[in-house]
């Protein structure tokens, strides 16, 4: 089987692009409201791809009971794929709130959480799976 046929690797490639966009957006100094909305959108896309990549990887490892982001995060933490289980659960909870971020204060709070707490844990996952993909 070619790497291109492995579902988690396909998902990783998309996750890699999304987190790259998020990283670029986080380099914007003093983002305005529209830029914060973009940061939040890139965060949402990155998270969706991250948990689905975890799900695909865990399924390849023989775990077929992964049906939700919460179950993927829990199993990945149990398997020592994720180091920061509590941060990932916080990330999931806050991700669920981003759809309800309507005012500038909430957007600013979320942008700071993404910048300071959530991007680093997603970047660590990205780097770990890049190494898995590359056989390191």
CSV table of N, CA, C and O in Angstrom, one decimal:
chain,number,residue,atom,x,y,z
A,1,UNK,N,0.8,-1.2,0.0
A,1,UNK,CA,0.0,0.0,0.0
A,1,UNK,C,0.9,1.2,0.0
A,1,UNK,O,1.9,1.3,0.7
A,2,UNK,N,0.6,2.2,-0.8
A,2,UNK,CA,1.3,3.4,-0.9
A,2,UNK,C,0.9,4.4,0.2
A,2,UNK,O,-0.3,4.4,0.6
A,3,UNK,N,1.8,5.2,0.7
A,3,UNK,CA,1.5,6.2,1.7
A,3,UNK,C,0.3,7.0,1.3
A,3,UNK,O,-0.5,7.4,2.2
A,4,UNK,N,0.1,7.3,0.0
A,4,UNK,CA,-1.0,8.2,-0.4
A,4,UNK,C,-2.3,7.5,-0.2
A,4,UNK,O,-3.4,8.2,-0.2
A,5,UNK,N,-2.3,6.2,0.0
A,5,UNK,CA,-3.6,5.4,0.2
A,5,UNK,C,-3.9,5.3,1.7
A,5,UNK,O,-5.0,4.8,2.1
A,6,UNK,N,-3.0,5.7,2.6
A,6,UNK,CA,-3.3,5.6,4.0
A,6,UNK,C,-4.0,6.9,4.5
A,6,UNK,O,-3.6,8.0,4.3
A,7,UNK,N,-5.2,6.6,5.0
A,7,UNK,CA,-6.1,7.7,5.3
A,7,UNK,C,-5.6,8.7,6.3
A,7,UNK,O,-5.7,9.9,6.1
A,8,UNK,N,-4.9,8.3,7.3
A,8,UNK,CA,-4.4,9.3,8.3
A,8,UNK,C,-3.3,10.2,7.7
A,8,UNK,O,-3.2,11.3,8.0
A,9,UNK,N,-2.6,9.6,6.7
A,9,UNK,CA,-1.5,10.4,6.0
A,9,UNK,C,-2.2,11.5,5.1
A,9,UNK,O,-1.8,12.6,5.1
A,10,UNK,N,-3.3,11.1,4.5
A,10,UNK,CA,-4.0,12.0,3.7
A,10,UNK,C,-4.6,13.2,4.6
A,10,UNK,O,-4.5,14.3,4.3
A,11,UNK,N,-5.1,12.8,5.7
A,11,UNK,CA,-5.7,13.7,6.7
A,11,UNK,C,-4.5,14.6,7.2
A,11,UNK,O,-4.7,15.8,7.4
A,12,UNK,N,-3.4,14.0,7.5
A,12,UNK,CA,-2.2,14.8,8.0
A,12,UNK,C,-1.8,15.9,7.0
A,12,UNK,O,-1.6,17.0,7.4
A,13,UNK,N,-1.8,15.5,5.7
A,13,UNK,CA,-1.5,16.5,4.7
A,13,UNK,C,-2.4,17.7,4.8
A,13,UNK,O,-1.9,18.9,4.7
A,14,UNK,N,-3.7,17.5,4.9
A,14,UNK,CA,-4.6,18.6,5.0
A,14,UNK,C,-4.5,19.3,6.4
A,14,UNK,O,-4.5,20.6,6.4
A,15,UNK,N,-4.2,18.6,7.5
A,15,UNK,CA,-4.0,19.2,8.8
A,15,UNK,C,-2.8,20.1,8.7
A,15,UNK,O,-2.7,21.2,9.2
A,16,UNK,N,-1.7,19.6,8.0
A,16,UNK,CA,-0.5,20.4,7.9
A,16,UNK,C,-0.7,21.7,7.2
A,16,UNK,O,-0.2,22.8,7.6
A,17,UNK,N,-1.5,21.7,6.1
A,17,UNK,CA,-1.9,22.9,5.4
A,17,UNK,C,-2.7,23.9,6.3
A,17,UNK,O,-2.4,25.1,6.4
A,18,UNK,N,-3.7,23.4,7.0
A,18,UNK,CA,-4.5,24.2,7.9
A,18,UNK,C,-3.7,24.8,9.0
A,18,UNK,O,-3.8,26.0,9.3
A,19,UNK,N,-2.9,24.0,9.7
A,19,UNK,CA,-2.1,24.6,10.8
A,19,UNK,C,-1.0,25.5,10.3
A,19,UNK,O,-0.7,26.5,11.0
A,20,UNK,N,-0.6,25.4,9.1
A,20,UNK,CA,0.3,26.3,8.5
A,20,UNK,C,-0.4,27.7,8.3
A,20,UNK,O,0.2,28.7,8.5
A,21,UNK,N,-1.6,27.6,7.8
A,21,UNK,CA,-2.4,28.9,7.7
A,21,UNK,C,-2.6,29.5,9.0
A,21,UNK,O,-2.5,30.7,9.2
A,22,UNK,N,-2.9,28.7,10.0
A,22,UNK,CA,-3.1,29.2,11.4
A,22,UNK,C,-1.8,29.9,11.9
A,22,UNK,O,-1.9,31.0,12.4
A,23,UNK,N,-0.7,29.2,11.7
A,23,UNK,CA,0.6,29.8,12.2
A,23,UNK,C,0.8,31.1,11.5
A,23,UNK,O,1.3,32.1,12.1
A,24,UNK,N,0.6,31.2,10.2
A,24,UNK,CA,0.8,32.4,9.5
A,24,UNK,C,-0.1,33.5,10.0
A,24,UNK,O,0.3,34.7,10.2
A,25,UNK,N,-1.4,33.2,10.3
A,25,UNK,CA,-2.3,34.2,10.8
A,25,UNK,C,-1.9,34.7,12.2
A,25,UNK,O,-2.1,35.8,12.5
A,26,UNK,N,-1.3,33.8,13.0
A,26,UNK,CA,-0.9,34.2,14.3
A,26,UNK,C,0.3,35.1,14.3
A,26,UNK,O,0.7,35.7,15.3
A,27,UNK,N,1.0,35.3,13.1
A,27,UNK,CA,2.1,36.2,13.0
A,27,UNK,C,1.6,37.7,12.8
A,27,UNK,O,2.4,38.6,12.8
A,28,UNK,N,0.3,37.8,12.6
A,28,UNK,CA,-0.2,39.2,12.4
A,28,UNK,C,-0.2,39.9,13.7
A,28,UNK,O,-0.8,39.5,14.7
A,29,UNK,N,0.6,41.1,13.7
A,29,UNK,CA,0.6,41.8,15.0
A,29,UNK,C,-0.7,42.6,15.2
A,29,UNK,O,-1.2,43.2,14.2
A,30,UNK,N,-1.2,42.6,16.4
A,30,UNK,CA,-2.5,43.3,16.7
A,30,UNK,C,-3.6,43.1,15.7
A,30,UNK,O,-4.0,44.0,15.0
A,31,UNK,N,-4.0,41.8,15.6
A,31,UNK,CA,-5.1,41.6,14.5
A,31,UNK,C,-6.4,42.3,14.9
A,31,UNK,O,-6.8,42.5,16.0
A,32,UNK,N,-7.0,42.8,13.8
A,32,UNK,CA,-8.3,43.4,14.0
A,32,UNK,C,-9.4,42.3,14.1
A,32,UNK,O,-9.1,41.1,14.0
A,33,UNK,N,-10.7,42.7,14.2
A,33,UNK,CA,-11.8,41.7,14.4
A,33,UNK,C,-11.9,40.7,13.3
A,33,UNK,O,-12.0,39.5,13.5
A,34,UNK,N,-11.7,41.2,12.0
A,34,UNK,CA,-11.8,40.3,10.9
A,34,UNK,C,-10.7,39.3,10.9
A,34,UNK,O,-10.9,38.1,10.6
A,35,UNK,N,-9.5,39.8,11.2
A,35,UNK,CA,-8.3,38.9,11.3
A,35,UNK,C,-8.5,37.9,12.4
A,35,UNK,O,-8.1,36.7,12.3
A,36,UNK,N,-9.0,38.3,13.6
A,36,UNK,CA,-9.3,37.4,14.7
A,36,UNK,C,-10.3,36.3,14.3
A,36,UNK,O,-10.1,35.2,14.6
A,37,UNK,N,-11.3,36.7,13.5
A,37,UNK,CA,-12.3,35.8,13.0
A,37,UNK,C,-11.6,34.7,12.1
A,37,UNK,O,-11.9,33.5,12.2
A,38,UNK,N,-10.6,35.2,11.3
A,38,UNK,CA,-9.9,34.3,10.4
A,38,UNK,C,-9.0,33.3,11.3
A,38,UNK,O,-8.9,32.1,11.0
A,39,UNK,N,-8.4,33.8,12.3
A,39,UNK,CA,-7.6,33.0,13.2
A,39,UNK,C,-8.5,31.9,13.8
A,39,UNK,O,-8.1,30.7,13.9
A,40,UNK,N,-9.6,32.3,14.3
A,40,UNK,CA,-10.6,31.4,14.9
A,40,UNK,C,-11.0,30.3,13.9
A,40,UNK,O,-11.1,29.1,14.2
A,41,UNK,N,-11.3,30.7,12.6
A,41,UNK,CA,-11.7,29.8,11.6
A,41,UNK,C,-10.6,28.8,11.3
A,41,UNK,O,-10.8,27.6,11.1
A,42,UNK,N,-9.3,29.3,11.2
A,42,UNK,CA,-8.2,28.4,10.9
A,42,UNK,C,-8.0,27.4,12.1
A,42,UNK,O,-7.7,26.3,11.9
A,43,UNK,N,-8.2,27.9,13.3
A,43,UNK,CA,-8.2,27.0,14.5
A,43,UNK,C,-9.2,25.9,14.4
A,43,UNK,O,-9.0,24.8,14.6
A,44,UNK,N,-10.5,26.3,14.0
A,44,UNK,CA,-11.5,25.3,13.9
A,44,UNK,C,-11.2,24.3,12.9
A,44,UNK,O,-11.4,23.1,13.1
A,45,UNK,N,-10.7,24.7,11.7
A,45,UNK,CA,-10.3,23.8,10.7
A,45,UNK,C,-9.2,22.8,11.1
A,45,UNK,O,-9.3,21.6,10.9
A,46,UNK,N,-8.2,23.4,11.8
A,46,UNK,CA,-7.1,22.6,12.2
A,46,UNK,C,-7.5,21.6,13.2
A,46,UNK,O,-7.1,20.4,13.2
A,47,UNK,N,-8.4,22.0,14.2
A,47,UNK,CA,-8.9,21.0,15.2
A,47,UNK,C,-9.7,19.9,14.5
A,47,UNK,O,-9.5,18.7,14.9
A,48,UNK,N,-10.6,20.2,13.6
A,48,UNK,CA,-11.4,19.2,12.9
A,48,UNK,C,-10.5,18.2,12.2
A,48,UNK,O,-10.7,17.0,12.3
A,49,UNK,N,-9.5,18.7,11.5
A,49,UNK,CA,-8.5,17.8,10.8
A,49,UNK,C,-7.7,17.0,11.8
A,49,UNK,O,-7.4,15.8,11.6
A,50,UNK,N,-7.3,17.6,12.9
A,50,UNK,CA,-6.5,17.0,13.9
A,50,UNK,C,-7.2,15.8,14.6
A,50,UNK,O,-6.7,14.7,14.6
A,51,UNK,N,-8.4,16.0,15.0
A,51,UNK,CA,-9.1,14.9,15.7
A,51,UNK,C,-9.5,13.8,14.7
A,51,UNK,O,-9.4,12.6,15.0
A,52,UNK,N,-9.8,14.2,13.4
A,52,UNK,CA,-10.1,13.1,12.4
A,52,UNK,C,-8.8,12.4,12.0
A,52,UNK,O,-8.9,11.2,11.8
A,53,UNK,N,-7.7,13.1,12.0
A,53,UNK,CA,-6.4,12.4,11.8
A,53,UNK,C,-6.1,11.4,12.9
A,53,UNK,O,-5.7,10.2,12.6
A,54,UNK,N,-6.4,11.8,14.1
A,54,UNK,CA,-6.2,10.9,15.3
A,54,UNK,C,-7.1,9.7,15.1
A,54,UNK,O,-6.7,8.5,15.3
A,55,UNK,N,-8.4,9.9,14.8
A,55,UNK,CA,-9.4,8.8,14.6
A,55,UNK,C,-8.9,7.9,13.5
A,55,UNK,O,-8.9,6.6,13.7
A,56,UNK,N,-8.4,8.4,12.4
A,56,UNK,CA,-8.0,7.5,11.3
A,56,UNK,C,-6.7,6.7,11.7
A,56,UNK,O,-6.6,5.5,11.4
A,57,UNK,N,-5.8,7.4,12.4
A,57,UNK,CA,-4.6,6.7,12.9
A,57,UNK,C,-5.0,5.6,13.9
A,57,UNK,O,-4.5,4.4,13.8
A,58,UNK,N,-5.9,5.9,14.8
A,58,UNK,CA,-6.3,4.9,15.8
A,58,UNK,C,-7.0,3.7,15.1
A,58,UNK,O,-6.8,2.6,15.5
A,59,UNK,N,-7.8,4.0,14.1
A,59,UNK,CA,-8.5,2.9,13.4
A,59,UNK,C,-7.5,2.0,12.7
A,59,UNK,O,-7.6,0.8,12.7
A,60,UNK,N,-6.5,2.6,12.1
A,60,UNK,CA,-5.4,1.8,11.5
A,60,UNK,C,-4.7,0.9,12.5
A,60,UNK,O,-4.3,-0.2,12.2
A,61,UNK,N,-4.7,1.4,13.8
A,61,UNK,CA,-4.1,0.6,14.9
A,61,UNK,C,-5.0,-0.4,15.4
A,61,UNK,O,-4.7,-1.2,16.3
A,62,UNK,N,-6.3,-0.5,14.9
A,62,UNK,CA,-7.2,-1.5,15.3
A,62,UNK,C,-8.3,-1.1,16.3
A,62,UNK,O,-9.1,-1.9,16.7
A,63,UNK,N,-8.3,0.2,16.6
A,63,UNK,CA,-9.4,0.7,17.5
A,63,UNK,C,-10.6,1.2,16.6
A,63,UNK,O,-10.4,2.2,15.9
A,64,UNK,N,-11.7,0.5,16.7
A,64,UNK,CA,-12.8,0.9,15.8
A,64,UNK,C,-14.0,1.6,16.6
A,64,UNK,O,-15.0,1.9,16.0
A,65,UNK,N,-13.8,1.9,17.8
A,65,UNK,CA,-14.8,2.5,18.6
A,65,UNK,C,-14.7,4.0,18.8
A,65,UNK,O,-15.3,4.6,19.7
A,66,UNK,N,-13.9,4.6,17.9
A,66,UNK,CA,-13.7,6.1,18.0
A,66,UNK,C,-14.8,6.7,17.1
A,66,UNK,O,-14.8,6.7,15.9
A,67,UNK,N,-15.7,7.4,17.8
A,67,UNK,CA,-16.8,8.1,17.1
A,67,UNK,C,-16.9,9.6,17.3
A,67,UNK,O,-17.7,10.2,16.6
A,68,UNK,N,-16.1,10.1,18.2
A,68,UNK,CA,-16.2,11.6,18.5
A,68,UNK,C,-14.9,12.1,18.8
A,68,UNK,O,-13.9,11.4,19.1
A,69,UNK,N,-14.8,13.5,18.8
A,69,UNK,CA,-13.5,14.1,19.1
A,69,UNK,C,-13.0,13.7,20.5
A,69,UNK,O,-11.9,13.4,20.8
A,70,UNK,N,-14.0,13.6,21.5
A,70,UNK,CA,-13.7,13.3,22.9
A,70,UNK,C,-13.1,11.9,22.9
A,70,UNK,O,-12.1,11.6,23.6
A,71,UNK,N,-13.7,10.9,22.2
A,71,UNK,CA,-13.2,9.5,22.3
A,71,UNK,C,-11.8,9.4,21.6
A,71,UNK,O,-11.0,8.7,22.1
A,72,UNK,N,-11.6,10.2,20.5
A,72,UNK,CA,-10.3,10.2,19.9
A,72,UNK,C,-9.2,10.7,20.8
A,72,UNK,O,-8.1,10.2,20.9
A,73,UNK,N,-9.5,11.8,21.4
A,73,UNK,CA,-8.6,12.5,22.3
A,73,UNK,C,-8.3,11.5,23.5
A,73,UNK,O,-7.1,11.3,23.9
A,74,UNK,N,-9.3,11.0,24.1
A,74,UNK,CA,-9.1,10.1,25.3
A,74,UNK,C,-8.2,8.9,24.9
A,74,UNK,O,-7.3,8.5,25.6
A,75,UNK,N,-8.5,8.2,23.8
A,75,UNK,CA,-7.8,7.1,23.3
A,75,UNK,C,-6.4,7.5,23.0
A,75,UNK,O,-5.4,6.7,23.3
A,76,UNK,N,-6.2,8.6,22.3
A,76,UNK,CA,-4.8,9.0,21.9
A,76,UNK,C,-4.0,9.3,23.2
A,76,UNK,O,-2.8,9.0,23.2
A,77,UNK,N,-4.6,9.9,24.2
A,77,UNK,CA,-3.9,10.1,25.4
A,77,UNK,C,-3.5,8.8,26.1
A,77,UNK,O,-2.4,8.6,26.6
A,78,UNK,N,-4.5,7.8,26.1
A,78,UNK,CA,-4.2,6.5,26.7
A,78,UNK,C,-3.0,5.8,26.0
A,78,UNK,O,-2.3,5.1,26.6
A,79,UNK,N,-2.9,6.0,24.7
A,79,UNK,CA,-1.9,5.4,23.9
A,79,UNK,C,-0.6,6.2,23.8
A,79,UNK,O,0.3,5.9,23.1
A,80,UNK,N,-0.5,7.3,24.7
A,80,UNK,CA,0.6,8.2,24.7
A,80,UNK,C,0.9,8.8,23.4
A,80,UNK,O,2.1,9.2,23.1
A,81,UNK,N,-0.1,9.0,22.6
A,81,UNK,CA,0.1,9.8,21.4
A,81,UNK,C,0.0,11.3,21.7
A,81,UNK,O,0.7,12.1,21.1
A,82,UNK,N,-0.9,11.6,22.6
A,82,UNK,CA,-1.0,13.0,23.1
A,82,UNK,C,-0.4,13.1,24.5
A,82,UNK,O,-0.7,12.2,25.3
A,83,UNK,N,0.4,14.1,24.8
A,83,UNK,CA,0.9,14.3,26.1
A,83,UNK,C,0.1,15.2,27.0
A,83,UNK,O,0.0,15.0,28.2
A,84,UNK,N,-0.7,16.1,26.4
A,84,UNK,CA,-1.4,17.1,27.1
A,84,UNK,C,-2.9,16.8,27.1
A,84,UNK,O,-3.7,17.6,26.5
A,85,UNK,N,-3.3,15.8,27.7
A,85,UNK,CA,-4.7,15.4,27.6
A,85,UNK,C,-5.7,16.4,28.1
A,85,UNK,O,-6.7,16.7,27.5
A,86,UNK,N,-5.3,17.1,29.2
A,86,UNK,CA,-6.2,18.1,29.8
A,86,UNK,C,-6.3,19.3,28.9
A,86,UNK,O,-7.4,19.9,28.7
A,87,UNK,N,-5.2,19.7,28.3
A,87,UNK,CA,-5.2,20.8,27.4
A,87,UNK,C,-6.0,20.5,26.1
A,87,UNK,O,-6.8,21.4,25.6
A,88,UNK,N,-6.0,19.3,25.7
A,88,UNK,CA,-6.8,18.9,24.5
A,88,UNK,C,-8.3,18.9,24.9
A,88,UNK,O,-9.1,19.3,24.1
A,89,UNK,N,-8.6,18.5,26.1
A,89,UNK,CA,-10.0,18.5,26.5
A,89,UNK,C,-10.5,20.0,26.6
A,89,UNK,O,-11.6,20.3,26.3
A,90,UNK,N,-9.6,20.8,27.2
A,90,UNK,CA,-10.0,22.3,27.2
A,90,UNK,C,-10.1,22.8,25.8
A,90,UNK,O,-11.1,23.6,25.5
A,91,UNK,N,-9.2,22.4,24.9
A,91,UNK,CA,-9.3,22.8,23.5
A,91,UNK,C,-10.7,22.4,22.9
A,91,UNK,O,-11.3,23.2,22.2
A,92,UNK,N,-11.1,21.2,23.1
A,92,UNK,CA,-12.3,20.7,22.6
A,92,UNK,C,-13.5,21.5,23.1
A,92,UNK,O,-14.4,21.9,22.4
A,93,UNK,N,-13.5,21.8,24.4
A,93,UNK,CA,-14.6,22.5,25.0
A,93,UNK,C,-14.6,23.9,24.4
A,93,UNK,O,-15.7,24.4,24.1
A,94,UNK,N,-13.5,24.6,24.3
A,94,UNK,CA,-13.4,25.9,23.8
A,94,UNK,C,-13.8,25.9,22.3
A,94,UNK,O,-14.4,26.9,21.8
A,95,UNK,N,-13.3,24.9,21.6
A,95,UNK,CA,-13.7,24.8,20.2
A,95,UNK,C,-15.2,24.7,20.0
A,95,UNK,O,-15.8,25.4,19.1
A,96,UNK,N,-15.9,24.1,20.9
A,96,UNK,CA,-17.3,24.0,20.8
A,96,UNK,C,-18.0,25.3,21.1
A,96,UNK,O,-19.1,25.6,20.6
A,97,UNK,N,-17.3,26.2,21.7
A,97,UNK,CA,-17.8,27.6,22.0
A,97,UNK,C,-17.5,28.6,20.9
A,97,UNK,O,-18.2,29.6,20.8
A,98,UNK,N,-16.6,28.3,20.0
A,98,UNK,CA,-16.2,29.2,19.0
A,98,UNK,C,-17.4,29.5,18.1
A,98,UNK,O,-17.4,30.6,17.5
A,99,UNK,N,-18.3,28.6,17.9
A,99,UNK,CA,-19.4,28.9,17.0
A,99,UNK,C,-20.3,30.0,17.6
A,99,UNK,O,-21.2,30.5,16.9
A,100,UNK,N,-20.2,30.2,18.9
A,100,UNK,CA,-21.0,31.2,19.6
A,100,UNK,C,-20.2,32.4,20.0
A,100,UNK,O,-20.6,33.2,20.9
A,101,UNK,N,-19.1,32.7,19.2
A,101,UNK,CA,-18.3,33.9,19.5
A,101,UNK,C,-18.8,35.0,18.6
A,101,UNK,O,-18.5,35.1,17.5
A,102,UNK,N,-19.6,35.9,19.2
A,102,UNK,CA,-20.3,36.9,18.4
A,102,UNK,C,-19.7,38.3,18.7
A,102,UNK,O,-19.9,39.2,17.9
A,103,UNK,N,-19.0,38.5,19.8
A,103,UNK,CA,-18.6,39.9,20.1
A,103,UNK,C,-17.1,39.9,20.1
A,103,UNK,O,-16.4,38.9,20.3
A,104,UNK,N,-16.6,41.1,20.1
A,104,UNK,CA,-15.1,41.3,19.9
A,104,UNK,C,-14.4,40.9,21.2
A,104,UNK,O,-13.3,40.3,21.1
A,105,UNK,N,-14.9,41.1,22.4
A,105,UNK,CA,-14.2,40.6,23.6
A,105,UNK,C,-14.0,39.1,23.6
A,105,UNK,O,-13.0,38.6,23.9
A,106,UNK,N,-15.1,38.4,23.2
A,106,UNK,CA,-15.0,36.9,23.2
A,106,UNK,C,-14.0,36.5,22.1
A,106,UNK,O,-13.2,35.6,22.3
A,107,UNK,N,-14.0,37.2,21.0
A,107,UNK,CA,-13.1,36.8,19.9
A,107,UNK,C,-11.6,37.1,20.3
A,107,UNK,O,-10.7,36.3,20.1
A,108,UNK,N,-11.4,38.2,21.1
A,108,UNK,CA,-10.1,38.5,21.6
A,108,UNK,C,-9.6,37.4,22.6
A,108,UNK,O,-8.5,37.0,22.5
A,109,UNK,N,-10.5,37.0,23.5
A,109,UNK,CA,-10.2,36.0,24.5
A,109,UNK,C,-9.8,34.7,23.8
A,109,UNK,O,-8.8,34.0,24.1
A,110,UNK,N,-10.6,34.3,22.8
A,110,UNK,CA,-10.3,33.1,22.0
A,110,UNK,C,-9.0,33.2,21.3
A,110,UNK,O,-8.2,32.2,21.2
A,111,UNK,N,-8.8,34.3,20.6
A,111,UNK,CA,-7.6,34.5,19.9
A,111,UNK,C,-6.3,34.3,20.8
A,111,UNK,O,-5.4,33.7,20.4
A,112,UNK,N,-6.4,34.9,22.0
A,112,UNK,CA,-5.3,34.7,22.9
A,112,UNK,C,-5.1,33.3,23.4
A,112,UNK,O,-4.0,32.8,23.5
A,113,UNK,N,-6.2,32.6,23.6
A,113,UNK,CA,-6.1,31.2,24.0
A,113,UNK,C,-5.5,30.3,22.9
A,113,UNK,O,-4.7,29.5,23.1
A,114,UNK,N,-5.9,30.6,21.7
A,114,UNK,CA,-5.4,29.9,20.5
A,114,UNK,C,-3.9,30.2,20.4
A,114,UNK,O,-3.1,29.2,20.3
A,115,UNK,N,-3.5,31.4,20.5
A,115,UNK,CA,-2.1,31.8,20.4
A,115,UNK,C,-1.2,31.2,21.5
A,115,UNK,O,-0.2,30.7,21.2
A,116,UNK,N,-1.7,31.3,22.7
A,116,UNK,CA,-0.8,30.9,23.9
A,116,UNK,C,-0.9,29.5,24.3
A,116,UNK,O,0.0,29.0,24.9
A,117,UNK,N,-2.1,28.9,24.1
A,117,UNK,CA,-2.3,27.5,24.7
A,117,UNK,C,-2.6,26.5,23.6
A,117,UNK,O,-2.0,25.4,23.6
A,118,UNK,N,-3.5,26.7,22.7
A,118,UNK,CA,-3.9,25.7,21.8
A,118,UNK,C,-3.1,25.5,20.6
A,118,UNK,O,-2.9,24.3,20.1
A,119,UNK,N,-2.5,26.6,20.0
A,119,UNK,CA,-1.7,26.4,18.8
A,119,UNK,C,-0.4,25.5,19.2
A,119,UNK,O,-0.1,24.6,18.5
A,120,UNK,N,0.2,25.8,20.4
A,120,UNK,CA,1.4,24.9,20.7
A,120,UNK,C,1.0,23.4,20.8
A,120,UNK,O,1.9,22.6,20.4
A,121,UNK,N,-0.1,23.1,21.4
A,121,UNK,CA,-0.4,21.6,21.5
A,121,UNK,C,-0.8,21.0,20.2
A,121,UNK,O,-0.4,19.9,19.9
A,122,UNK,N,-1.4,21.8,19.3
A,122,UNK,CA,-1.7,21.3,18.0
A,122,UNK,C,-0.4,21.2,17.1
A,122,UNK,O,-0.3,20.3,16.4
A,123,UNK,N,0.5,22.1,17.3
A,123,UNK,CA,1.8,22.1,16.6
A,123,UNK,C,2.6,20.9,17.1
A,123,UNK,O,3.2,20.2,16.2
A,124,UNK,N,2.5,20.6,18.3
A,124,UNK,CA,3.3,19.4,18.8
A,124,UNK,C,2.7,18.1,18.2
A,124,UNK,O,3.4,17.2,17.8
A,125,UNK,N,1.4,18.1,18.1
A,125,UNK,CA,0.7,16.9,17.5
A,125,UNK,C,1.2,16.8,16.0
A,125,UNK,O,1.5,15.8,15.5
A,126,UNK,N,1.2,18.0,15.3
A,126,UNK,CA,1.6,18.0,13.9
A,126,UNK,C,3.0,17.5,13.8
A,126,UNK,O,3.3,16.6,12.9
A,127,UNK,N,3.9,18.0,14.6
A,127,UNK,CA,5.3,17.6,14.5
A,127,UNK,C,5.5,16.1,14.8
A,127,UNK,O,6.3,15.4,14.2
A,128,UNK,N,4.7,15.6,15.8
A,128,UNK,CA,4.8,14.2,16.1
A,128,UNK,C,4.3,13.3,15.0
A,128,UNK,O,4.9,12.3,14.6
A,129,UNK,N,3.2,13.7,14.3
A,129,UNK,CA,2.7,12.9,13.2
A,129,UNK,C,3.5,13.1,11.9
A,129,UNK,O,3.6,12.2,11.1
A,130,UNK,N,4.2,14.2,11.8
A,130,UNK,CA,5.2,14.4,10.7
A,130,UNK,C,6.3,13.3,10.8
A,130,UNK,O,6.7,12.7,9.9
A,131,UNK,N,6.7,13.2,12.1
A,131,UNK,CA,7.8,12.2,12.3
A,131,UNK,C,7.2,10.8,12.1
A,131,UNK,O,8.0,9.9,11.6
A,132,UNK,N,6.0,10.5,12.5
A,132,UNK,CA,5.4,9.2,12.2
A,132,UNK,C,5.3,8.9,10.7
A,132,UNK,O,5.7,7.8,10.3
A,133,UNK,N,4.9,9.9,10.0
A,133,UNK,CA,4.8,9.8,8.5
A,133,UNK,C,6.1,9.5,7.9
A,133,UNK,O,6.3,8.7,7.0
A,134,UNK,N,7.1,10.2,8.5
A,134,UNK,CA,8.5,10.1,7.9
A,134,UNK,C,9.3,8.9,8.4
A,134,UNK,O,10.4,8.7,8.1
A,135,UNK,N,8.6,8.1,9.3
A,135,UNK,CA,9.2,6.9,9.9
A,135,UNK,C,10.3,7.2,10.9
A,135,UNK,O,11.2,6.4,11.1
A,136,UNK,N,10.2,8.3,11.6
A,136,UNK,CA,11.2,8.6,12.6
A,136,UNK,C,10.8,8.2,14.0
A,136,UNK,O,9.7,8.0,14.3
